[in-house]
Short mmCIF file of C-alpha atoms in Angstrom, two decimals:
data_model
loop_
_atom_site.label_atom_id
_atom_site.label_comp_id
_atom_site.label_asym_id
_atom_site.label_seq_id
_atom_site.Cartn_x
_atom_site.Cartn_y
_atom_site.Cartn_z
CA MET H 1 -33.62 11.88 59.65
CA SER H 2 -30.19 10.68 60.62
CA LEU H 3 -28.10 7.70 59.71
CA ALA H 4 -26.23 5.83 62.42
CA ASN H 5 -22.44 5.78 62.52
CA ASN H 6 -22.16 9.52 61.69
CA THR H 7 -23.13 8.88 58.09
CA THR H 8 -22.47 11.79 55.78
CA LEU H 9 -24.55 11.96 52.67
CA LYS H 10 -22.66 12.87 49.54
CA LYS H 11 -23.32 15.25 46.68
CA THR H 12 -26.86 15.57 45.36
CA SER H 13 -27.25 15.09 41.61
CA SER H 14 -29.43 17.29 39.39
CA SER H 15 -32.18 14.65 39.65
CA GLY H 16 -32.23 15.09 43.42
CA THR H 17 -30.89 11.64 44.26
CA THR H 18 -27.96 11.48 46.60
CA ASP H 19 -24.82 9.45 45.96
CA SER H 20 -24.13 7.70 49.24
CA PRO H 21 -21.59 5.08 50.23
CA TYR H 22 -24.50 3.36 52.00
CA LEU H 23 -26.56 2.62 48.88
CA GLY H 24 -27.00 -1.15 48.84
CA SER H 25 -26.60 -1.40 52.63
CA LYS H 26 -29.06 -3.18 54.90
CA ILE H 27 -31.09 -0.51 56.71
CA SER H 28 -33.34 -0.64 59.77
CA LEU H 29 -35.94 2.12 59.79
CA VAL H 30 -38.54 2.98 62.44
CA SER H 31 -41.48 5.07 61.28
CA LYS H 32 -43.29 7.70 63.35
CA ALA H 33 -46.04 5.06 63.69
CA LYS H 34 -43.42 2.97 65.59
CA ILE H 35 -43.29 0.28 62.87
CA ARG H 36 -39.84 -1.15 62.13
CA TYR H 37 -38.84 -1.98 58.57
CA GLU H 38 -35.67 -3.58 57.26
CA GLY H 39 -34.52 -3.44 53.68
CA ILE H 40 -31.77 -2.47 51.28
CA LEU H 41 -31.11 1.26 50.80
CA TYR H 42 -32.08 1.90 47.18
CA THR H 43 -32.04 5.69 46.91
CA ILE H 44 -32.23 8.95 48.81
CA ASP H 45 -33.98 11.86 47.11
CA ALA H 46 -32.98 15.14 48.75
CA ASN H 47 -35.41 17.20 46.61
CA GLU H 48 -38.40 15.10 47.64
CA SER H 49 -37.03 14.31 51.14
CA THR H 50 -37.58 10.58 50.62
CA VAL H 51 -35.72 7.37 51.29
CA ALA H 52 -36.45 4.27 49.22
CA LEU H 53 -35.76 0.74 50.45
CA SER H 54 -35.96 -2.43 48.39
CA LYS H 55 -36.71 -5.98 49.56
CA VAL H 56 -38.47 -4.57 52.61
CA ARG H 57 -39.83 -6.55 55.54
CA SER H 58 -42.15 -5.07 58.18
CA PHE H 59 -41.55 -6.15 61.78
CA GLY H 60 -44.56 -4.26 63.11
CA THR H 61 -44.47 -2.19 66.28
CA GLU H 62 -42.76 -5.00 68.26
CA ASP H 63 -42.57 -3.84 71.90
CA ARG H 64 -42.60 -0.12 71.17
CA PRO H 65 -45.40 1.70 73.04
CA THR H 66 -48.16 2.86 70.70
CA ASP H 67 -51.92 3.34 70.65
CA ARG H 68 -52.12 1.25 67.47
CA PRO H 69 -50.04 -1.96 67.69
CA VAL H 70 -49.22 -3.49 64.30
CA PRO H 71 -48.16 -7.14 63.91
CA ALA H 72 -45.15 -8.21 61.85
CA ARG H 73 -45.84 -9.29 58.26
CA ASP H 74 -44.37 -12.26 56.40
CA GLU H 75 -44.68 -10.45 53.07
CA ILE H 76 -41.56 -8.92 51.50
CA PHE H 77 -42.26 -5.69 49.63
CA GLU H 78 -40.29 -5.03 46.46
CA TYR H 79 -39.93 -1.29 47.27
CA ILE H 80 -41.23 1.17 49.85
CA ILE H 81 -40.62 4.92 49.66
CA PHE H 82 -40.61 6.72 53.01
CA ARG H 83 -41.06 10.46 53.45
CA GLY H 84 -38.37 11.94 55.65
CA ALA H 85 -41.02 13.46 57.94
CA ASP H 86 -42.39 9.95 58.62
CA ILE H 87 -39.04 8.51 59.76
CA GLU H 88 -38.25 8.40 63.47
CA ASP H 89 -34.98 6.43 63.29
CA LEU H 90 -32.77 5.05 60.53
CA GLN H 91 -29.71 2.85 61.12
CA VAL H 92 -27.21 1.11 58.88
CA ARG H 93 -27.21 -2.58 59.90
CA GLU H 94 -24.77 -3.96 57.31
CA PRO H 95 -22.74 -1.60 55.11
#
C-alpha cells in the first residue's frame, strides 16, 4: 500500500492506529478486484494492516480490465474497512 504524493505515515499509537496528516482527506482507493472507491480517510491501523474510509462511494470497475466487471453503486456506505493486502492503489485526492 502506498499513498500518493510521497505520503509518510506518522507514529503508531499503542492501539495500532496511525496519526497521519491525511486523516480526514478525500481518498481514492482501487482494490485488487479493480473496484474504485472514494471516501474520507478515517483511520489507518498498522497492527491490523487496515485502512478505514467513511462516506464511501463505489465506482465499480469502470474501464479497468477484469474477468468480473462490477457496476458503480449509488449507495453511500457509512464506513468500509479495507485490508492492506486487498488494496492495489491508494491516492490522496483532496488533503
